[in-house]
Each structure stands twice: as C-alpha cells, then as structure tokens.
CSV table of C-alpha atoms in Angstrom, one decimal:
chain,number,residue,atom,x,y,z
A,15,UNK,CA,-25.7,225.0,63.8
A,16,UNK,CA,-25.3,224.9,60.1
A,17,UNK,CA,-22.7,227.2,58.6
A,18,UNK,CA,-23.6,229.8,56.2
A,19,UNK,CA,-21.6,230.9,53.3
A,20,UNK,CA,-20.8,234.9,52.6
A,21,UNK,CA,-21.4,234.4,49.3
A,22,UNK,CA,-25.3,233.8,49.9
A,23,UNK,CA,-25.7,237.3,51.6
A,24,UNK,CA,-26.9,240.5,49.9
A,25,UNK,CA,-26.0,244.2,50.6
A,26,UNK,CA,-23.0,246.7,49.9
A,27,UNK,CA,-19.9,245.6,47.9
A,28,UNK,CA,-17.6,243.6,49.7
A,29,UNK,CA,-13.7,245.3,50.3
A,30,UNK,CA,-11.3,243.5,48.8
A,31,UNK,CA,-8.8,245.5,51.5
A,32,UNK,CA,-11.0,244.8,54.0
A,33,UNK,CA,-11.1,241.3,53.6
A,34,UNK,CA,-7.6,241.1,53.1
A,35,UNK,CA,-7.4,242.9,56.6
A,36,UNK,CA,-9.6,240.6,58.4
A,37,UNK,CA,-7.9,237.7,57.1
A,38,UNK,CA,-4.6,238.7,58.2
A,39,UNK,CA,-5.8,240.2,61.3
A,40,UNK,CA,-7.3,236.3,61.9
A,41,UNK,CA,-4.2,234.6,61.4
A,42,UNK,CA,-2.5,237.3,63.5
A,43,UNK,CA,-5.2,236.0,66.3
A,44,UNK,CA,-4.7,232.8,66.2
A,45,UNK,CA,-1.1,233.4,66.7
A,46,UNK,CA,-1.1,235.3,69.8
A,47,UNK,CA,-4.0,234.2,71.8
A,48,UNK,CA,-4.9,230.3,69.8
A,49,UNK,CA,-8.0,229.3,68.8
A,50,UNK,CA,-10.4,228.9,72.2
A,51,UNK,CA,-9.7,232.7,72.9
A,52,UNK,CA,-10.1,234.0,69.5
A,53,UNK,CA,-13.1,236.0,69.1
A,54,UNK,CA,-14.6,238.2,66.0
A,55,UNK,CA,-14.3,240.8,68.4
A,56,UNK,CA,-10.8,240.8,68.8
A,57,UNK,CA,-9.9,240.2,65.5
A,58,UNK,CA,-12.4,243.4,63.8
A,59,UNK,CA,-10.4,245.5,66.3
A,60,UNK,CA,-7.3,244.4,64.7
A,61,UNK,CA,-8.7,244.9,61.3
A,62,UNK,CA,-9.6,248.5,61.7
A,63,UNK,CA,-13.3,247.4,60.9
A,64,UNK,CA,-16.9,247.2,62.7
A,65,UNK,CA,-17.6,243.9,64.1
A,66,UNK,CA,-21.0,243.9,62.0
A,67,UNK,CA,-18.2,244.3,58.9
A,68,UNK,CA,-17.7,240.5,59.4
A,69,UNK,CA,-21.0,239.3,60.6
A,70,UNK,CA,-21.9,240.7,56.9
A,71,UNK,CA,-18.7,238.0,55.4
A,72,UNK,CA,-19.1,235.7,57.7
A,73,UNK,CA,-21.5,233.4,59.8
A,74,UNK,CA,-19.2,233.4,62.9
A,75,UNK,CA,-14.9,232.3,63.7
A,76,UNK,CA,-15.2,228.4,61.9
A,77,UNK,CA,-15.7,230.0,58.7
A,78,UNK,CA,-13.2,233.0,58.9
A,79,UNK,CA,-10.6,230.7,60.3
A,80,UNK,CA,-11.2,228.5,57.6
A,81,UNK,CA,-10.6,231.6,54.7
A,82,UNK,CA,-7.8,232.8,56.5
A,83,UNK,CA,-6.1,229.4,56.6
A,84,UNK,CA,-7.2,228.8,53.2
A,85,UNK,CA,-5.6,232.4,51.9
A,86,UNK,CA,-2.0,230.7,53.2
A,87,UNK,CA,-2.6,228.3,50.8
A,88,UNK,CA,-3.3,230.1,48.2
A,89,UNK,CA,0.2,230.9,48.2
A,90,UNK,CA,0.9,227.8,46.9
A,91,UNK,CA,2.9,227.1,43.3
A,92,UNK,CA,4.0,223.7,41.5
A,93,UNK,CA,8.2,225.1,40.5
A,94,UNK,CA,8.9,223.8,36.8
A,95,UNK,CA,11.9,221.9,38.3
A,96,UNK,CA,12.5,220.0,34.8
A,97,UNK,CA,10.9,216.3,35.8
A,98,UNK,CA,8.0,214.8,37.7
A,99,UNK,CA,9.9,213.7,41.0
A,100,UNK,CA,11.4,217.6,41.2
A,101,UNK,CA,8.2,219.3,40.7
A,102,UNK,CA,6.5,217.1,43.3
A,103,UNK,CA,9.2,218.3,45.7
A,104,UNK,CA,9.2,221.5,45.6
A,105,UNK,CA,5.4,222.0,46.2
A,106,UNK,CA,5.7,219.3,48.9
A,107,UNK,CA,8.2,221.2,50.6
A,108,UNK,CA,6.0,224.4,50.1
A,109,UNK,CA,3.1,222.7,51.3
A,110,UNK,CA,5.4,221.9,54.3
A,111,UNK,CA,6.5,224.9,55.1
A,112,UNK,CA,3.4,226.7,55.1
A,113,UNK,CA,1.7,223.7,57.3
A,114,UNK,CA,4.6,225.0,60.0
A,115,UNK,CA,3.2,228.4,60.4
A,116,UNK,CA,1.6,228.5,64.0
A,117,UNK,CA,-1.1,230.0,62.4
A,118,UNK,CA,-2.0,227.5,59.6
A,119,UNK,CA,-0.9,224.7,61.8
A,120,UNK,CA,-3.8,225.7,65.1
A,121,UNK,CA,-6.1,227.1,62.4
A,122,UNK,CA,-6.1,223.9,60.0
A,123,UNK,CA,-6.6,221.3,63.2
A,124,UNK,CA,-8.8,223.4,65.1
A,125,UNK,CA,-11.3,223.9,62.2
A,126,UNK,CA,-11.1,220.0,61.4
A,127,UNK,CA,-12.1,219.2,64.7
A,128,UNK,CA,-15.1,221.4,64.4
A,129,UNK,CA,-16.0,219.9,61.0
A,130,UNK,CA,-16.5,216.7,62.7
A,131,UNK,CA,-19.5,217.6,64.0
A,132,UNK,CA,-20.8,220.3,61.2
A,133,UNK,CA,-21.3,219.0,57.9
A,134,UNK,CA,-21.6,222.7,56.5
A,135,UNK,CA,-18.0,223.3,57.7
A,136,UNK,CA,-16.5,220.5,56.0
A,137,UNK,CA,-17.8,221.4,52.8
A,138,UNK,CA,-16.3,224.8,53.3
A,139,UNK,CA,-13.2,223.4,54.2
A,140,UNK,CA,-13.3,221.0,51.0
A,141,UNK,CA,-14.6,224.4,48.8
A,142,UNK,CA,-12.1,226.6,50.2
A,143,UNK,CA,-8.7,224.5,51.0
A,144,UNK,CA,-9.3,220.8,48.9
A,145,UNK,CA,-10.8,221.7,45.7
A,146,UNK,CA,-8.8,225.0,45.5
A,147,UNK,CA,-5.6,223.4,45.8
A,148,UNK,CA,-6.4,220.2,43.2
A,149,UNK,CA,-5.2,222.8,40.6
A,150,UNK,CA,-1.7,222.1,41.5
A,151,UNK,CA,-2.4,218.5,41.1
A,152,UNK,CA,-4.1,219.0,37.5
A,153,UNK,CA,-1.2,221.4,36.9
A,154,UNK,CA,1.7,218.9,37.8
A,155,UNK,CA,-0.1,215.7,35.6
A,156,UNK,CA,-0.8,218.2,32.6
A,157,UNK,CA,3.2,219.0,32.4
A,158,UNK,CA,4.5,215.4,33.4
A,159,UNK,CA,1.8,213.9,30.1
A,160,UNK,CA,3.5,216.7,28.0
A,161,UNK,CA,6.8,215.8,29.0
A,162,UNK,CA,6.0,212.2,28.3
A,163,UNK,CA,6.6,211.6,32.1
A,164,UNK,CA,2.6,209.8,32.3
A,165,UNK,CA,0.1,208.6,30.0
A,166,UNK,CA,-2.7,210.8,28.9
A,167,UNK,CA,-6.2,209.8,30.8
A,168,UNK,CA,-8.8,210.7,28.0
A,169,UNK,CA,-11.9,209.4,29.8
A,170,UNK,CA,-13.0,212.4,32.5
A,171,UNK,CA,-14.3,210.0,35.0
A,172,UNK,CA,-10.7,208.2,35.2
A,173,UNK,CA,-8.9,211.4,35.3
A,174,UNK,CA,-11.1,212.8,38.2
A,175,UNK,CA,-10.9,209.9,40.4
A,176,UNK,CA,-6.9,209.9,39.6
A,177,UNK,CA,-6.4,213.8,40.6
A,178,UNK,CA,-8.5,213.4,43.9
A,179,UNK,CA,-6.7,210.2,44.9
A,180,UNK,CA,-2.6,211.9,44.4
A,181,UNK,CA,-4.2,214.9,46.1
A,182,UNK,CA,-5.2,212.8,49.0
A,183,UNK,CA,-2.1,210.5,48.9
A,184,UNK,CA,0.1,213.8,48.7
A,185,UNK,CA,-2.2,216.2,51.3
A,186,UNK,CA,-2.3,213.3,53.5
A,187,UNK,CA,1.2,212.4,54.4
A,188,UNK,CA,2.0,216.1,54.3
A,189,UNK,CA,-0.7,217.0,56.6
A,190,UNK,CA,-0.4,213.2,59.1
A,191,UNK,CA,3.7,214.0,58.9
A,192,UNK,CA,3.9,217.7,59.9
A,193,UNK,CA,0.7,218.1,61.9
A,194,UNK,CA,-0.3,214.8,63.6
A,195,UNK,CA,3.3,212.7,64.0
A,196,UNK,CA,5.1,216.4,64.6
A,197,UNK,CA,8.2,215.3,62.5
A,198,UNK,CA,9.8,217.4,59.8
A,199,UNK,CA,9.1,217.0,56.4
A,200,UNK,CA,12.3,217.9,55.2
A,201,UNK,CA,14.1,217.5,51.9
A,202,UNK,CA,15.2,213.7,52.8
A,203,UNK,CA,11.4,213.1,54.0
A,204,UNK,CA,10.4,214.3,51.0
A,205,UNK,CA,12.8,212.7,48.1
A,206,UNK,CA,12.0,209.3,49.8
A,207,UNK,CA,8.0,210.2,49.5
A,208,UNK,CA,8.7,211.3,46.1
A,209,UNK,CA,10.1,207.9,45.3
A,210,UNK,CA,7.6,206.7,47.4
A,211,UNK,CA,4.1,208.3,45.4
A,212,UNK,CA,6.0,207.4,41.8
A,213,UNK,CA,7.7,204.2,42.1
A,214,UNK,CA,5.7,201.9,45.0
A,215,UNK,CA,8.0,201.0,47.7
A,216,UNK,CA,9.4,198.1,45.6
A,217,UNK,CA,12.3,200.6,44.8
C-alpha cells in the first residue's frame, strides 16, 4: 500500500499543538510498548485527540513514526567550535546522542525495515529525516570555505553530489556504529572518524 502524504489532504487548519502532541505522544509509544504494539489508537489517547485527528495528518503509524523520529532530529545544530574537525564533532556526538534515545533508535530501524518494501515510505523518510538534515552539512562546508578550511565548489552539480556523499559518509557510520554494531560513539570514536572523514586513513 502506497503511503500518502498529509500535506496532499484538504479540510480544517492543522494544530500546530496538536501535532506537537501527537508527535510526542508517538515517541512516548514507542517507548513503552515498541513498535509491533503501537497503534494510532493508543497514541490519540495519549494525545488528548480523536483518532480521526490523525487519520486527517496521517495515512496510518509508518508515516507518524517517521515525523516523530524526524522531529528528534530536528533538534539537531552544527556548534561553531572554531575549525572543521571540532565542528564535525560536536554534531556527530549530537547525532549520537539522539540516535541512543529508545525512541529514535526502535522508530528509525523499524520504519527502515518497512521502507524496504514501500517506495512511498522511503521517500518520506528521505523528505523528512535525509534532505532536512543536509542543512547541517551545507552549513558546516559554507563556514569551513569561509574560514579557508576547503575550497569553494562553484559548479552546483559538483557541490550537490559533494554534500550528499559527507552526508552519507557521516549519517552512515553514525547510524551502522550506534544502531547496527551497538558500540558507542563516544568522543574517542568520534575524533578518530573526524580524522578519519578529513584526512583518509593515511594519517
């Protein structure tokens, strides 16, 4: 079944507080009873709102689990730590932090495993986590080519392919490291990736 976007629908105003309810109320969820027993139900109870409330937002759990992980996210800064290598370590150890919460942790793998088989689902996921989160990356290279730190990419095509292939380098070894492997990404982990993603592993 394909997965349909809120944004499509038509009707009353949506509630910014409600959404922000429903989010949390999802995350909340997925905490205390995990994914498989999750239901819309459950979570517009804990939201204080009708279960129609998110039928109207949302197609059914894939895509609320997915804006709910995605709100964590959000959350997200690149710290002006002074150079390249420090700024890349302090969102890494962000990103690592957040990717610890139960709730981002079952939410992010469960909804993966549900994309595999729903193309609709991964194109939310890429909307709503990958492409929202490439600002950090555009963020980090714009201040490191003002410091001088990296060249300047003046050709857009260049530049593109370059932010989507640090974002999958950095999202990647994050995600593989903390989610898949289970091992901490602590601050040794993630100087020696640092060194790693700037220098080649001939240092």
């Amino acid at each position: 079944m394909q997965s349909r976007s809120p944004a499509s629908r038509t009707g009353r105003p949506r509630s910014a507080t409600a959404d922000a309810a429903i989010l949390a109320a999802t995350r909340e969820a997925l905490v205390e009873l995990g994914w498989s027993k999750l239901t819309l139900g459950d979570v517009a109870t804990r939201a204080g709102v009708a279960k129609t409330t998110l039928y109207r937002r949302w197609a059914g759990k894939n895509e609320l689990v997915v804006d709910a992980v995605a709100e964590l996210f959000d959350a997200l800064e690149l710290p002006d730590r002074g150079s390249l290598a420090a700024d890349i370590e302090g969102v890494v150890l962000q990103f690592a932090t957040i990717l610890a919460l139960p709730e981002a942790r079952s939410g992010l793998m469960a909804v993966v495993a549900e994309a595999t088989r729903d193309e609709a689902l991964r194109e939310r996921i890429r909307e709503s986590v990958v492409d929202r989160q490439k600002r950090l990356v555009l963020e980090g290279r714009a201040r490191a080519q003002a410091r001088g730190e990296l060249p300047a990419e003046p050709d857009p095509g260049s530049s593109a392919r370059t932010v989507d292939l640090i974002f999958d380098i950095v999202a990647g070894a994050v995600v593989h490291r903390t989610l898949v492997s289970a091992e901490p990404a602590d601050e040794e982990w993630v100087r020696s990736f640092t060194r790693v993603l700037l220098h080649g592993l001939g240092e």
